[in-house]
């Protein structure tokens, strides 16, 4: 790594409170205390937008007519997620941030983003699913921890007391 070149930190986000908390936690604990302006990391925030065909499991007649609407909704969600991430960064005076929306499965998208940007750290939130739900849905954080070629930090949102 050349002198003066920043290490890359990729933060994976979706439309969950858990992933936005992970971004906030990372900024509040790792970037802003050092210096929001002279952070040692180049920050890249990545949102994996599911493809419309993967988001619906409709088969047979009618599925093709629904796809454009599903895709439109997914684009709106992606725009909202990126806008929220931008607000979180700006509220902490973090301006040196790249925001990306990449279509595909979050597990692959995040591991590929690590490779593409030569990231030294990947940050993901934990949804806190139980064993059964995690087995059915597959955990993005578990997958990334085993497959990303860098340090993976999993940020857990504290449970709120009722």
Coordinates of C-alpha atoms in Angstrom, one line a residue:
X1 CA 0.0 0.0 0.0
X2 CA 1.5 3.3 -1.0
X3 CA 2.1 5.9 1.6
X4 CA -0.9 8.2 2.0
X5 CA -3.2 5.7 0.4
X6 CA -6.2 5.0 2.6
X7 CA -7.4 1.5 3.4
X8 CA -10.9 0.7 2.1
X9 CA -13.8 -0.1 4.4
X10 CA -16.9 -1.5 2.8
X11 CA -20.2 -1.3 4.7
X12 CA -23.1 -3.4 3.5
X13 CA -26.5 -2.0 4.0
X14 CA -30.1 -3.0 3.3
X15 CA -33.5 -1.5 4.4
X16 CA -33.2 -2.9 7.9
X17 CA -32.7 -1.0 11.1
X18 CA -29.8 -3.4 11.9
X19 CA -27.7 -2.5 8.8
X20 CA -28.3 1.2 9.3
X21 CA -27.3 0.8 12.9
X22 CA -24.1 -0.9 11.8
X23 CA -23.3 2.1 9.6
X24 CA -24.0 4.5 12.4
X25 CA -21.9 2.4 14.9
X26 CA -19.0 2.3 12.5
X27 CA -19.0 6.0 11.9
X28 CA -19.4 6.8 15.6
X29 CA -16.8 4.4 16.8
X30 CA -14.2 4.1 14.1
X31 CA -14.3 7.1 11.7
X32 CA -15.6 10.2 13.4
X33 CA -13.6 10.0 16.7
X34 CA -10.4 9.9 14.7
X35 CA -11.5 12.6 12.3
X36 CA -14.5 12.8 10.0
X37 CA -12.2 14.7 7.5
X38 CA -9.0 12.7 7.8
X39 CA -10.3 9.2 8.3
X40 CA -7.8 6.4 7.8
X41 CA -10.4 4.7 5.7
X42 CA -12.0 5.3 2.3
X43 CA -15.6 4.4 3.0
X44 CA -17.7 2.6 0.5
X45 CA -21.3 1.9 1.3
X46 CA -22.9 -0.9 -0.7
X47 CA -26.6 -1.8 -1.0
X48 CA -27.3 -5.1 -2.8
X49 CA -30.6 -4.7 -4.7
X50 CA -32.3 -8.1 -5.3
X51 CA -33.3 -8.7 -8.9
X52 CA -37.0 -8.6 -9.5
X53 CA -37.1 -12.3 -10.6
X54 CA -35.3 -13.4 -7.3
X55 CA -37.7 -11.2 -5.2
X56 CA -40.8 -13.0 -6.4
X57 CA -41.3 -16.7 -6.6
X58 CA -44.3 -16.6 -8.9
X59 CA -44.4 -19.2 -11.6
X60 CA -46.7 -19.4 -14.6
X61 CA -48.9 -16.9 -16.3
X62 CA -48.9 -13.4 -14.7
X63 CA -45.3 -13.4 -13.4
X64 CA -44.0 -11.5 -16.4
X65 CA -46.6 -8.7 -15.9
X66 CA -45.6 -8.3 -12.2
X67 CA -41.9 -8.1 -12.7
X68 CA -41.7 -4.4 -13.8
X69 CA -43.7 -3.4 -10.7
X70 CA -41.5 -5.4 -8.4
X71 CA -38.4 -4.0 -10.0
X72 CA -39.8 -0.5 -9.7
X73 CA -40.4 -1.1 -5.9
X74 CA -36.9 -2.5 -5.5
X75 CA -35.4 0.6 -7.2
X76 CA -37.4 2.8 -4.8
X77 CA -36.2 0.9 -1.8
X78 CA -32.6 1.1 -3.0
X79 CA -32.9 4.8 -3.5
X80 CA -34.4 5.2 0.0
X81 CA -31.6 3.1 1.5
X82 CA -28.9 5.1 -0.2
X83 CA -30.5 8.4 0.8
X84 CA -30.7 7.3 4.4
X85 CA -27.0 6.2 4.3
X86 CA -26.1 9.6 2.8
X87 CA -28.0 11.4 5.6
X88 CA -26.3 9.3 8.3
X89 CA -22.9 10.2 6.8
X90 CA -23.6 13.9 6.4
X91 CA -25.0 14.2 9.9
X92 CA -21.5 13.1 11.1
X93 CA -19.7 15.4 8.6
X94 CA -18.4 12.3 6.7
X95 CA -18.3 13.5 3.1
X96 CA -15.7 11.2 1.6
X97 CA -18.0 8.3 1.0
X98 CA -18.9 6.3 -2.1
X99 CA -22.5 4.9 -2.2
X100 CA -23.1 2.0 -4.6
X101 CA -26.2 0.0 -5.5
X102 CA -25.4 -3.4 -7.1
X103 CA -27.9 -5.8 -8.2
X104 CA -27.6 -9.3 -6.9
X105 CA -27.6 -11.5 -3.8
X106 CA -26.1 -9.6 -0.9
X107 CA -23.7 -12.4 0.0
X108 CA -22.1 -12.3 -3.4
X109 CA -22.4 -8.6 -3.9
X110 CA -20.5 -7.8 -0.7
X111 CA -17.8 -10.3 -1.2
X112 CA -17.3 -9.1 -4.8
X113 CA -17.2 -5.4 -3.6
X114 CA -14.4 -6.4 -1.1
X115 CA -12.4 -7.9 -4.1
X116 CA -13.2 -5.0 -6.5
X117 CA -12.2 -2.3 -4.0
X118 CA -9.3 -4.3 -2.3
X119 CA -11.1 -3.6 1.0
X120 CA -9.3 -4.4 4.3
X121 CA -12.5 -4.4 6.3
X122 CA -16.1 -5.4 5.6
X123 CA -18.8 -4.2 8.0
X124 CA -22.3 -5.9 8.1
X125 CA -25.1 -5.7 10.5
X126 CA -26.6 -8.7 12.2
X127 CA -30.3 -9.3 12.0
X128 CA -30.3 -11.5 15.1
X129 CA -32.2 -14.3 13.5
X130 CA -32.7 -17.5 15.4
X131 CA -31.1 -20.8 14.2
X132 CA -34.1 -21.9 12.1
X133 CA -34.7 -18.6 10.3
X134 CA -30.9 -18.3 9.7
X135 CA -30.8 -21.8 8.2
X136 CA -33.7 -21.1 5.9
X137 CA -32.8 -17.6 4.8
X138 CA -29.0 -18.0 5.0
X139 CA -27.1 -15.4 7.0
X140 CA -25.3 -12.7 5.0
X141 CA -22.9 -12.1 7.9
X142 CA -22.1 -15.8 8.3
X143 CA -21.4 -16.1 4.6
X144 CA -19.2 -13.0 4.4
X145 CA -17.3 -14.0 7.5
X146 CA -16.3 -17.2 5.8
X147 CA -15.9 -16.0 2.2
X148 CA -14.7 -12.4 2.2
X149 CA -11.0 -12.0 1.8
X150 CA -10.6 -9.4 4.5
X151 CA -11.5 -8.7 8.1
X152 CA -15.3 -8.9 8.7
X153 CA -16.9 -6.9 11.5
X154 CA -20.5 -7.9 12.4
X155 CA -22.2 -5.1 14.3
X156 CA -25.1 -6.3 16.5
X157 CA -27.9 -3.8 17.4
X158 CA -28.5 -4.0 21.2
X159 CA -31.8 -5.5 22.1
X160 CA -34.3 -2.9 23.3
X161 CA -35.8 -3.5 26.7
X162 CA -39.6 -3.7 26.7

